[in-house]
XYZ file of C-alpha atoms in Angstrom:
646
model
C 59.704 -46.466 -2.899
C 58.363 -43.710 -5.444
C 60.386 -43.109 -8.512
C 61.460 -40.324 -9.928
C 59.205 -40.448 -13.007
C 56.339 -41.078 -10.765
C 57.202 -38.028 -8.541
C 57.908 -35.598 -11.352
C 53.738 -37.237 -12.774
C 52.411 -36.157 -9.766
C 53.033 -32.907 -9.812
C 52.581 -32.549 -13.788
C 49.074 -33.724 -12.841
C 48.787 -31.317 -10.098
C 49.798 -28.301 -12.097
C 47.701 -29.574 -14.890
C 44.864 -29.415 -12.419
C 45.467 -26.040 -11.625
C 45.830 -24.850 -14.824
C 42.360 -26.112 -15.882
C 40.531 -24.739 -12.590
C 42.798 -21.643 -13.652
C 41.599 -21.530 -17.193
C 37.761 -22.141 -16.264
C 37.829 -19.104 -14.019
C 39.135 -16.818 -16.361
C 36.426 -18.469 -19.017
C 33.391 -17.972 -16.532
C 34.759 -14.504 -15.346
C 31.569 -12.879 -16.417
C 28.926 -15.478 -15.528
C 26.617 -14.139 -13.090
C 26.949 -16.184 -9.799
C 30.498 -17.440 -10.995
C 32.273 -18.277 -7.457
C 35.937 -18.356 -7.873
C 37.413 -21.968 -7.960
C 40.544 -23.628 -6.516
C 42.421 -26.746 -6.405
C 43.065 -27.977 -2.574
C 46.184 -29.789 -3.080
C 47.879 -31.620 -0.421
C 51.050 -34.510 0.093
C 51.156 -37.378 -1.245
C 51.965 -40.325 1.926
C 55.463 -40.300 1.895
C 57.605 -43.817 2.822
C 59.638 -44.899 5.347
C 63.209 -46.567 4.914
C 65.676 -47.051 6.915
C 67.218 -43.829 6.050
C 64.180 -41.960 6.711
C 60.861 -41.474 5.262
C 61.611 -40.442 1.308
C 58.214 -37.921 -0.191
C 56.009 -39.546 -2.761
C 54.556 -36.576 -4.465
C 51.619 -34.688 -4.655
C 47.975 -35.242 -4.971
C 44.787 -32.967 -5.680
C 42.296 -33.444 -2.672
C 39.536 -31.713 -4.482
C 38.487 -28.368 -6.384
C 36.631 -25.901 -3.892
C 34.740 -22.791 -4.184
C 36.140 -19.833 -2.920
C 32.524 -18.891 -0.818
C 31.801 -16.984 2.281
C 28.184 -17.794 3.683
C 28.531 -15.032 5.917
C 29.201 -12.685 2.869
C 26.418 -14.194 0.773
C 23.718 -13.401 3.343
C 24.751 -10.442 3.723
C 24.555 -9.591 -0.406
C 21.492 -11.431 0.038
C 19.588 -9.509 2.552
C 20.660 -6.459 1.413
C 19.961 -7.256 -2.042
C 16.165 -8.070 -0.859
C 15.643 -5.039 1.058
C 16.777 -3.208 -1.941
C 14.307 -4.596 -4.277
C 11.453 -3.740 -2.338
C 12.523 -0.788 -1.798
C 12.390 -0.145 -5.588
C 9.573 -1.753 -6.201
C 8.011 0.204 -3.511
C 9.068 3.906 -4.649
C 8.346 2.636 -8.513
C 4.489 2.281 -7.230
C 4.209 5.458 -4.832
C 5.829 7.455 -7.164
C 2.925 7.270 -9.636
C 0.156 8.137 -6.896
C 2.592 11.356 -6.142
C 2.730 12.216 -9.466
C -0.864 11.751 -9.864
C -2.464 13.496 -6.472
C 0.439 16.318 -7.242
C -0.563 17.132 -11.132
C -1.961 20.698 -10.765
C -4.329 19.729 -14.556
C -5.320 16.241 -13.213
C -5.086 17.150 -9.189
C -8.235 17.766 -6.966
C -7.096 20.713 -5.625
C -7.807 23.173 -8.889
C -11.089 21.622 -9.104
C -12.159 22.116 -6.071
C -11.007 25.851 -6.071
C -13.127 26.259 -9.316
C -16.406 24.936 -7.920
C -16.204 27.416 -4.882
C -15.441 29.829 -6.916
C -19.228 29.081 -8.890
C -20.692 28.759 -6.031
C -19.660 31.841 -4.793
C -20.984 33.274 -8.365
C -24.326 31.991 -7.404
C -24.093 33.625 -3.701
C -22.881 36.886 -5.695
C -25.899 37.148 -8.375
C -28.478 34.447 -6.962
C -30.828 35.193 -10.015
C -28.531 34.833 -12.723
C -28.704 31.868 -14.686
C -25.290 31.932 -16.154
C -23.709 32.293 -13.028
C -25.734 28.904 -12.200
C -25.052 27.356 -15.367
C -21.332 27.598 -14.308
C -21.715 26.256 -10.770
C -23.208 23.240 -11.944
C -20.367 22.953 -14.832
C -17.752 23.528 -12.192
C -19.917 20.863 -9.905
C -19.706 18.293 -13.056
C -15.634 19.502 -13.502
C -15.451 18.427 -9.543
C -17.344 15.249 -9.581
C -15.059 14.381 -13.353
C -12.011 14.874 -11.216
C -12.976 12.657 -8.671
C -13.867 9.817 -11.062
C -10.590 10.689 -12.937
C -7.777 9.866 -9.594
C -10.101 7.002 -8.657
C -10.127 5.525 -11.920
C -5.849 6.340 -12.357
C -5.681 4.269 -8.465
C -7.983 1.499 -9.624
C -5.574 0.914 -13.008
C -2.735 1.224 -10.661
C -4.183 -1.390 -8.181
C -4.935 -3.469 -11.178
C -1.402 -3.442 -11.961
C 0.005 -4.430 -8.604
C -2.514 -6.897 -8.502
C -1.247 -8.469 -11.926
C 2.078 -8.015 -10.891
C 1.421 -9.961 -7.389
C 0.319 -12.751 -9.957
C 3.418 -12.491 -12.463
C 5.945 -12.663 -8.884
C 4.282 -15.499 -7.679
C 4.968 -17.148 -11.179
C 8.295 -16.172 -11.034
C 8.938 -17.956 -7.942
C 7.324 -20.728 -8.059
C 9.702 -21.193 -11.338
C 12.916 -20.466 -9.578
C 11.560 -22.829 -6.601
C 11.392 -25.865 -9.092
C 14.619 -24.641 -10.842
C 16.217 -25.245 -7.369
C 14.984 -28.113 -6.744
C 15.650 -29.768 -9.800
C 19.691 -28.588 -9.527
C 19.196 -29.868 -5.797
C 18.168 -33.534 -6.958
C 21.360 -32.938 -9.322
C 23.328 -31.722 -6.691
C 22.561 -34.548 -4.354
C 23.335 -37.604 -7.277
C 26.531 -35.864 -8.473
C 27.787 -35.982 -4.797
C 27.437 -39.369 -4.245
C 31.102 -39.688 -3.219
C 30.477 -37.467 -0.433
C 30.398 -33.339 0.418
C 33.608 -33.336 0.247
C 33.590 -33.694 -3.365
C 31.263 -30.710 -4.228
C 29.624 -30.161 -7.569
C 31.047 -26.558 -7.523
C 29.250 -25.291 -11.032
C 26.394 -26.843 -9.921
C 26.187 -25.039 -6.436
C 26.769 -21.754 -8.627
C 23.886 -22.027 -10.607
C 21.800 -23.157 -7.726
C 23.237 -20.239 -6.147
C 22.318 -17.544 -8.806
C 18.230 -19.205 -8.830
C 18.567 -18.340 -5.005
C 19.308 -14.430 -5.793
C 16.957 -14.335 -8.413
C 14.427 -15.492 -6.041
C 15.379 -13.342 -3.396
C 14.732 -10.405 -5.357
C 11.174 -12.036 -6.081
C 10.969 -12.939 -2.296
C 12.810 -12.248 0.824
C 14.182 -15.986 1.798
C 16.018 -17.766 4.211
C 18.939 -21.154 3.064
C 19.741 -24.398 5.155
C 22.367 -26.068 3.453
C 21.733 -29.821 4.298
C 24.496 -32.977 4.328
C 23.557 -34.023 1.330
C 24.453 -30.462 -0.632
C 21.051 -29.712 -1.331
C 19.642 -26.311 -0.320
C 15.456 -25.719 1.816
C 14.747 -22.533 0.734
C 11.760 -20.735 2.861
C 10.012 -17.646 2.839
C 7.726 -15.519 5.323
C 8.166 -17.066 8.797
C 9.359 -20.538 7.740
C 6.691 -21.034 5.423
C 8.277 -23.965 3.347
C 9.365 -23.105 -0.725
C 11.767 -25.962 -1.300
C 12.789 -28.942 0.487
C 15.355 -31.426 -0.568
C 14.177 -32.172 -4.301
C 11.005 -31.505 -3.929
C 9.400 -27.557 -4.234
C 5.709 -26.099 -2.954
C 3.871 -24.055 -4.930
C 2.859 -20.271 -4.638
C -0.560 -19.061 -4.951
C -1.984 -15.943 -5.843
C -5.878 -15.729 -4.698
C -8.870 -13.470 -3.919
C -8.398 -13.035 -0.458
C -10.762 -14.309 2.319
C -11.207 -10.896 3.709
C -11.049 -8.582 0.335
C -12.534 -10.672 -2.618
C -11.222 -8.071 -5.168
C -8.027 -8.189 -3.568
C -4.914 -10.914 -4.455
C -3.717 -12.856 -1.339
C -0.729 -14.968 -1.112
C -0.545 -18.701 -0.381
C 0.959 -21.771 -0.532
C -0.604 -25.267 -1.876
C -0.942 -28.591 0.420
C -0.608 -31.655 -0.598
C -4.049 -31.475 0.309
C -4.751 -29.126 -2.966
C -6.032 -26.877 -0.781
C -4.243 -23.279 -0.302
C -3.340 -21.944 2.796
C -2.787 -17.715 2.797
C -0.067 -16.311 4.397
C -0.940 -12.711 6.155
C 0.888 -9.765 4.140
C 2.632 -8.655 6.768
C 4.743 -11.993 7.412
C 5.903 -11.365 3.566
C 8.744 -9.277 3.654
C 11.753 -8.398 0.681
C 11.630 -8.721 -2.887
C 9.747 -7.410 -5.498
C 6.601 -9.064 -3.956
C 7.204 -7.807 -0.904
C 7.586 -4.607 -2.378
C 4.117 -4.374 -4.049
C 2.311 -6.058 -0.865
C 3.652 -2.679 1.219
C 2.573 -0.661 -1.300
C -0.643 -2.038 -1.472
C -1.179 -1.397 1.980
C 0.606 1.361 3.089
C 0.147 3.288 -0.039
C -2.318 2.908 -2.160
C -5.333 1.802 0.126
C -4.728 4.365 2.340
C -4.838 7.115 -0.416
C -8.463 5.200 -2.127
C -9.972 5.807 0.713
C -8.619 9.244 2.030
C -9.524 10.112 -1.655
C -12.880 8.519 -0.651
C -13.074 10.494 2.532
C -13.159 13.660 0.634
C -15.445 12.875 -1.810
C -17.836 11.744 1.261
C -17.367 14.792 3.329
C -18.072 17.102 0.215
C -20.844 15.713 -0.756
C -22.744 14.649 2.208
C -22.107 18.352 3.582
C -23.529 20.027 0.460
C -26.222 18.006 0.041
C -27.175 18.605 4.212
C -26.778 22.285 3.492
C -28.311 22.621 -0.134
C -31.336 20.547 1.394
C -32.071 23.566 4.285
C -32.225 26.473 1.197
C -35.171 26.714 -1.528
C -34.792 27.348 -4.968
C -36.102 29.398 -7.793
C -39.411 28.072 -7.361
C -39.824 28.380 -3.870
C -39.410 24.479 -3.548
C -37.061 23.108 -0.949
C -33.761 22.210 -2.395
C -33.008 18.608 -2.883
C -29.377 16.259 -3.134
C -26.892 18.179 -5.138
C -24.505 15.487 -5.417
C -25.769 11.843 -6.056
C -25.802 10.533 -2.058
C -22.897 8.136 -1.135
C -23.199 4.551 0.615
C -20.084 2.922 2.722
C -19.857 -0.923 0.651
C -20.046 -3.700 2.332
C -18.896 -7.159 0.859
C -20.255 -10.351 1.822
C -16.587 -13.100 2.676
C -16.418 -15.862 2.486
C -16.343 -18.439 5.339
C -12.556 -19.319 5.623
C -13.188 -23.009 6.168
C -16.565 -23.692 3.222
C -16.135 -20.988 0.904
C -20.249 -20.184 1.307
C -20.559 -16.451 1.291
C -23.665 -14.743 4.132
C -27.225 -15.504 2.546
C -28.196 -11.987 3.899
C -26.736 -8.762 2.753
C -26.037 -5.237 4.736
C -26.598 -1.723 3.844
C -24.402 1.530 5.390
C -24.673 4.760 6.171
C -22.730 8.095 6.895
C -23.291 9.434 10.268
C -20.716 11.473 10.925
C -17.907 12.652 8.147
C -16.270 14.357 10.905
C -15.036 10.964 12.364
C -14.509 9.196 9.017
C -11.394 7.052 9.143
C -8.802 5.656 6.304
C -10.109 2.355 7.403
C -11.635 -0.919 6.108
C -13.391 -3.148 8.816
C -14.639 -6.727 8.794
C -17.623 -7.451 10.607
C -18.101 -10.802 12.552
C -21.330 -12.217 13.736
C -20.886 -15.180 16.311
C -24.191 -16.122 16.456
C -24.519 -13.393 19.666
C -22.462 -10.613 19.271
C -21.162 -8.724 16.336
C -17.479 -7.597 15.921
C -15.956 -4.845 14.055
C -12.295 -5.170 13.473
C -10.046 -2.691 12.359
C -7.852 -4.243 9.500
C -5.190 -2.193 9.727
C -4.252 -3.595 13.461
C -6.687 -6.094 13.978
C -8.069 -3.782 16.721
C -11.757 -4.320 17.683
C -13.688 -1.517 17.595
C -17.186 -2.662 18.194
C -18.264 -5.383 20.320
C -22.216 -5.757 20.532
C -25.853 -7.594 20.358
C -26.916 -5.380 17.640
C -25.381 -3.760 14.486
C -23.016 -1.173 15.288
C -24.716 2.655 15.082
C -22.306 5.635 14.634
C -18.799 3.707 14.943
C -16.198 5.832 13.232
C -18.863 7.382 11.282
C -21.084 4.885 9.996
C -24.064 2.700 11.011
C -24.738 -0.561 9.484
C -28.518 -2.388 9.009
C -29.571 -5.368 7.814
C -31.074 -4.720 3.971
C -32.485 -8.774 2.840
C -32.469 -12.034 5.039
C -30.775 -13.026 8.129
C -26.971 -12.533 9.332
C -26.086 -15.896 10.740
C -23.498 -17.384 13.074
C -19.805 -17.308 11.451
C -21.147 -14.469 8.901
C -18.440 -11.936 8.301
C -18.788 -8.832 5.923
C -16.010 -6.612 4.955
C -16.699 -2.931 5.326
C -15.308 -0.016 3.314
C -16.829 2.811 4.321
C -15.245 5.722 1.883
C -13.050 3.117 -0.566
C -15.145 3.448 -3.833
C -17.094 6.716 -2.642
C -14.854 9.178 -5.072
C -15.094 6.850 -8.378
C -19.260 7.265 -7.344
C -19.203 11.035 -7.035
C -21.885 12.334 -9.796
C -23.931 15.749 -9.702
C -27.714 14.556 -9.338
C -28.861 18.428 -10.712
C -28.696 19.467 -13.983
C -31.856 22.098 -14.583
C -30.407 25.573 -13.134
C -33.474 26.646 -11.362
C -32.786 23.909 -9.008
C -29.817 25.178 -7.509
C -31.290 26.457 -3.959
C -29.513 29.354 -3.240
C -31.802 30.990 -1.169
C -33.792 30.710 2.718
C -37.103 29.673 3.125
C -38.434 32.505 5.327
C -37.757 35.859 5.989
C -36.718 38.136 9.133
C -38.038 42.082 9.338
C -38.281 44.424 11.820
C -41.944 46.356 12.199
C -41.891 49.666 10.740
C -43.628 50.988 13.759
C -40.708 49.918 16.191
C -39.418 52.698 18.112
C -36.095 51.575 19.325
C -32.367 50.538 18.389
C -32.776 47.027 17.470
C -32.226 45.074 14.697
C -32.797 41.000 13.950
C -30.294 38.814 11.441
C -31.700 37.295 8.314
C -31.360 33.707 10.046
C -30.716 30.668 8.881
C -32.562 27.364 8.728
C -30.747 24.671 11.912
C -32.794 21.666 10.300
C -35.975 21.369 7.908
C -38.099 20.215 11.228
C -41.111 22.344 10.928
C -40.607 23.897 7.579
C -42.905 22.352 4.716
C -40.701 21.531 1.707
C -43.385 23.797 -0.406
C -44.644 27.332 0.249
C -45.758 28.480 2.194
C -42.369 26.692 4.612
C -44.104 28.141 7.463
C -47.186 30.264 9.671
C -45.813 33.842 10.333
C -44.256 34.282 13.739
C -44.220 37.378 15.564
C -41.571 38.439 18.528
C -42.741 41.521 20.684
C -40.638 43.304 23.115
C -41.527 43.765 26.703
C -38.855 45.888 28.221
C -40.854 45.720 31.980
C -39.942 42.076 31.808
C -36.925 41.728 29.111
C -38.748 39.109 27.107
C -39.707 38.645 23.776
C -43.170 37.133 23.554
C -43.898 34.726 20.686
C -47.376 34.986 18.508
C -48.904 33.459 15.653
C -47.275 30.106 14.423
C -45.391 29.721 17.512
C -45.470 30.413 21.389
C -43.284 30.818 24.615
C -41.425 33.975 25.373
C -37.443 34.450 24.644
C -35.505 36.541 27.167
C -33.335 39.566 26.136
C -31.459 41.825 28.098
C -30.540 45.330 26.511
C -27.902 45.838 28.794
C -26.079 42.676 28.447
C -27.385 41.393 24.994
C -27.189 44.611 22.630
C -24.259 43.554 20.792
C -26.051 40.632 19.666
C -28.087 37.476 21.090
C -28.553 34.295 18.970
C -32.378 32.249 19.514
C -32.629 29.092 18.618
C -36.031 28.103 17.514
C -37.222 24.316 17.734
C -40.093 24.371 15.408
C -39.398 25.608 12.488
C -35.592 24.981 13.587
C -34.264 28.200 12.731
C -31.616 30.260 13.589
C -31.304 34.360 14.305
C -29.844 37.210 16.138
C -31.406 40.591 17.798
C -29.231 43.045 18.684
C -29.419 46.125 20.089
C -32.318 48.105 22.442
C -35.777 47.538 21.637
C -38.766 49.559 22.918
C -41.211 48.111 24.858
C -44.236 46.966 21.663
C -41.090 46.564 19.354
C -42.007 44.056 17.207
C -40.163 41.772 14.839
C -41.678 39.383 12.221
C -40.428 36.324 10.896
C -42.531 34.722 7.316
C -42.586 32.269 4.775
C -40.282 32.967 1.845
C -42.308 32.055 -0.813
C -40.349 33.383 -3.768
C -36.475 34.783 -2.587
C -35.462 34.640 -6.116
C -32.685 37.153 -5.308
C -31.912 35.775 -1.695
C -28.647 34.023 -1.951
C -28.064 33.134 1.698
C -28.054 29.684 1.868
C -25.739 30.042 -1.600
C -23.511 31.877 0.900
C -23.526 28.838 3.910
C -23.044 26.860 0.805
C -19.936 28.556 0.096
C -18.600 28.937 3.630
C -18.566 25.158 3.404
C -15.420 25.488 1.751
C -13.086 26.813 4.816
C -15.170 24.714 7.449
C -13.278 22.478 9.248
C -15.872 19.469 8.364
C -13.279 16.160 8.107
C -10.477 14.723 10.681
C -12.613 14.984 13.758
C -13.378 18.309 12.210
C -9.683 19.610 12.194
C -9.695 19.850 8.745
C -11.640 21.459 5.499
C -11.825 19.331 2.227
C -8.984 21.205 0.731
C -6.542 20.940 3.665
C -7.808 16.850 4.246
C -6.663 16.806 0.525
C -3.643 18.653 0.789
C -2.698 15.910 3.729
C -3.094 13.164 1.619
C -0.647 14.680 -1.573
C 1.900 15.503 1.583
C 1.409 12.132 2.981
C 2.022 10.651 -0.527
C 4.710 12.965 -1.393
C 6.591 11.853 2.401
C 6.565 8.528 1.603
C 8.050 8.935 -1.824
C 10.852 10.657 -0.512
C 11.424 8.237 1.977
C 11.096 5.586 -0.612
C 13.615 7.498 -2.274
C 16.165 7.995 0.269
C 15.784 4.229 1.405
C 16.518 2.915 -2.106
C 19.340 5.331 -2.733
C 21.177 4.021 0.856
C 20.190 0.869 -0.071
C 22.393 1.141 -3.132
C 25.332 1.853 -1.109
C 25.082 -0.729 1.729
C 24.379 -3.156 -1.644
C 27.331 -2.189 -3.618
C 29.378 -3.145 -0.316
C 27.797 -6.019 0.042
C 28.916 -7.192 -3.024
C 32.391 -5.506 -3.407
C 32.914 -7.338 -0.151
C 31.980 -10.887 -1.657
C 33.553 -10.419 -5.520
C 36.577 -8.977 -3.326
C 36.525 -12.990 -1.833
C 35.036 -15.258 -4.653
C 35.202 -12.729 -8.129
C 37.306 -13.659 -10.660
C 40.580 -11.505 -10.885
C 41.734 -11.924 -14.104
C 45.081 -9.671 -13.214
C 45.502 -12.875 -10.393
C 44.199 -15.690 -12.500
C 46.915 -14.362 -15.161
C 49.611 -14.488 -12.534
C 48.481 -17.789 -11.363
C 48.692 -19.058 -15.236
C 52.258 -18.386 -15.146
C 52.713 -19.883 -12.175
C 50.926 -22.990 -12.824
C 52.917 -23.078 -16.591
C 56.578 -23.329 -14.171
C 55.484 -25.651 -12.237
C 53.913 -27.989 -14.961
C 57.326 -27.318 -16.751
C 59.316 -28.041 -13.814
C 57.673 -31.233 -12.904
C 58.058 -32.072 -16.907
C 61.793 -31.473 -16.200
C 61.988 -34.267 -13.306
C 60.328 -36.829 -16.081
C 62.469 -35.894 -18.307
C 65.673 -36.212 -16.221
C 64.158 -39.443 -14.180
C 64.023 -40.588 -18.186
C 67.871 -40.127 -19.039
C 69.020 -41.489 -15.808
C 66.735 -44.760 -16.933
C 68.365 -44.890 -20.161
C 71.856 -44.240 -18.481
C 71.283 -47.348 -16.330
C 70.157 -49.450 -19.478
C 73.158 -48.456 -20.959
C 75.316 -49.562 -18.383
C 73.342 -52.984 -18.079
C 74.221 -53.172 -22.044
């Protein structure tokens, strides 16, 4: 049977106990990842007698944390949403500031360059007012150069910062897996002896990475922890940890892709969109959903401006009668040569692009597959397959593709960025004045002698087939009226007849010729031997109409399947920008909220409480006194009984 004295130890012990777990709480109150600890303390096996079974104390099972898993996910996952989220509206926020800066902006400088243009189209002759189109032309092209240079440092950035996460992790995955080989030999009595501070540390790497990385926990027997990340992609197992890489990706060599080593030494990339949470998460959304998207709609622009104005500037002649030339340096799609995903050997034979059709231009980059029979063009975006052929594709989405050196093979594949790096390229190829082809390069007149009401356009050029790039552009062409037949009969440098009704045509008729590919309209009632004449332009110093298609240019609805002009495909891409930084914004501000619950909800379970931990020092102080007490009494009723034996 227990004494007295032993009783009255147990429980000294056991408030002891307390008090230390009591005092190491209050101590670690303000550790990060603290969890709350607790003794678990239970009865001692009491004995039997014959007058009944007599209690033999108390005993201290073991000191637990106070944890919810349930309420640590839940911190966790919201925790992870919330830093990408930031990371995410940290990025996007400079593009908005940067597409929305009315100095820096496109939109002024495109405004201005019009605005020259339409200077030209106003005084044709006057050098100054060419001197400042092609200044304003240089201010455009400077602009340009200046946003694609700002999204190039900002990719740079990301890219660097893709490289500093990955570092990051790969730290906290070896920090883990260290405190889970420590863990696993200070448990060696069993789980049910945890190493509490342990677990907390472990616990606090696990949050740290989760802001790095969205992850998922298995807590195994043993009290270590498998960590994983993207889809089950392994980070830590037991005591041992994988490592994260950060390299140029198979399909965008100038892009960072995300891996993970094999034992093998060989890395193995994991697709962006299987990496979700975390700060890395964060900057592969932005990457992709952000800032790609706005490179090439940036690029779009740039393509659709100048491959317009150089089309039209090409159809008008300038001061010295010459046909005009390229305005803007021309612009290429690039295409990069991959690597083969299994050797690493890049194609041996390289490809050229072209614009075909601005108008169908697309924020897309495509990778190009040759099987050895057909080619494939895949969308990267979806992974949708937009071309399927023997031969290169011609005209997809507004570019053709041709072999320019050697010979595509089997398992070749090229990635394709049609407007990506078009606005850094953007460069006026003009700089002497007299260049600038503001006017046509023929002329339209009616014959003096003509006796009735009709009248014929000044015309514009259609294409430069027939017209000779130096004067004389073209043979004279006459048009004379027969009103017996309602025809206009063709002479000189061209044949055939055109008809024309007066009674259904006066308000105006537009002919279409096919050689010289010209344009013009007769109106009104002609007399039978009206004539009209159409001529080489050989000087047109003051003619300014093709300075005024040049300038109409500006309100045509050229990109977006031609549903939009260059200012309003612009203006899309700053609201596009600007939507998704308020939505950033919103998403991290509600993020806040549902985080700060999160937590409240698990510091409201495993926080310290200092009010309560105070309470529960006085508590533990009584009963350590009280159990002190028992000894102390068990200890006079021993010395009574020596006493009496004296």
């Amino acid at each position: 049977m227990s004494s007295l004295l032993d009783i009255g130890l147990t429980g000294l012990n056991a408030a002891q106990a307390a008090l230390l777990t009591t005092s190491h709480n209050i101590a670690n109150a303000n550790v990060d990842g603290f969890t709350r600890q607790q003794i678990v303390q239970t009865t001692q096996q009491p004995m039997f007698t014959g007058e009944g079974f007599f209690g033999s104390g108390t005993k201290v099972e073991t000191v637990k944390r106070i944890y919810s898993q349930y309420l640590e996910n839940q911190v966790m996952s919201a925790d992870t949403t919330h830093s990408q989220l930031d990371t995410y509206n940290t990025q996007v926020s400079q593009i908005d500031n940067l597409l929305g800066d009315t100095t820096v902006g496109l939109t002024p400088a495109l405004q201005s360059f019009f605005d020259g243009v339409q200077q030209v189209a106003a005084n044709p002759a006057s050098v100054p007012s060419r001197q400042a189109m092609l200044s304003n032309a240089q201010s455009l092209a400077t602009s340009f150069q200046t946003i694609a240079q700002r999204l190039t440092e900002i990719q740079d950035g990301v890219e660097g910062q893709i490289s500093s996460s990955v570092t990051n992790i790969n730290s906290y995955a070896a920090q883990i897996a260290a405190l889970n080989k420590s863990i696993i030999t200070s448990q060696v009595a069993g789980p049910t002896q945890p190493a509490n501070d342990l677990m907390d540390q472990r616990g606090e790497l696990v949050e740290q990475l989760n802001r790095e990385v969205g992850v998922t926990t298995i807590t195994q027997d043993d009290g270590s922890v498998n960590v994983f990340i993207g889809n089950g992609q392994p980070l830590v197992v037991g005591i041992n940890s994988y490592t994260v890489t950060a390299t140029p990706s198979v399909d965008d060599g100038q892009s960072l892709s995300v891996g993970l080593k094999l034992p093998t030494g060989n890395s193995v990339q994991i697709p962006d969109s299987l990496i979700s949470g975390g700060n890395l998460g964060g900057l592969l959304q932005f990457r992709a959903d952000a800032l790609r998207p706005a490179q090439d709609a940036l690029g779009r622009v740039a393509v659709g401006i100048t491959e317009t104005f150089n089309a039209q500037h090409k159809l008008g002649q300038d001061l010295d009668g010459v046909m005009g030339g390229n305005f803007f340096t021309p612009l290429t799609p690039t295409v990069q040569n991959l690597p083969d995903p299994t050797t690493g050997i890049p194609p041996a034979a390289t490809l050229s692009g072209s614009y075909t059709s601005v108008a169908n231009l697309t924020n897309e980059d495509y990778i190009l597959a040759y099987d050895g029979t057909n080619y494939s063009l895949t969308r990267q975006s979806d992974n949708s397959v937009v071309y399927s052929g023997a031969t290169l594709p011609t005209n997809v989405d507004g570019f053709s593709l041709s072999v320019a050196s050697g010979t595509v093979a089997a398992g070749d594949r090229f990635l394709i960025q049609p407007t990506r790096f078009a606005a850094q390229n953007v460069q006026v190829a003009i700089q002497d004045t007299r260049l600038i082809a503001a006017g046509a390069p023929f002329t339209t007149a009616a014959a003096s002698s003509n006796t009735g009401t009709s009248s014929i356009s000044q015309g514009s050029v259609v294409s430069s087939t027939g017209i000779a790039s130096t004067p004389p552009h073209m043979g004279n062409i006459t048009l004379t009226f027969d009103a017996g037949t309602n025809l206009f009969t063709l002479g000189g440098a061209a044949a055939g007849t055109l008809a024309y009704n007066p009674v259904s045509d006066s308000a105006g008729k537009t002919f279409t010729l096919a050689s010289p590919n010209i344009s013009f309209t007769i109106g009104g009632t002609p007399n039978t031997g009206d004539v009209f004449n159409i001529a080489s332009n050989d000087s047109g110093v003051s003619d300014n109409r093709n300075a005024v298609a040049l300038g109409g240019l500006q309100s045509v609805k050229t990109l977006l399947g031609g549903s939009a002009s260059f200012q309003s495909a612009y203006s899309q891409l700053v609201s596009d920008v600007g939507s998704q930084t308020r939505q950033s914004e919103v998403g991290v501000s509600s993020q806040e909220g549902l985080l700060t619950q999160a937590k409240a909800s698990q510091q409201s379970l495993s926080g310290v409480n200092l009010d309560e931990e105070a309470s529960n020092l006085l508590r533990f102080q009584q009963a350590y006194q009280a159990s002190a007490k028992v000894m102390s009494i068990a200890d006079k009723l021993f010395d009574a009984v020596l006493s009496i034996a004296g």
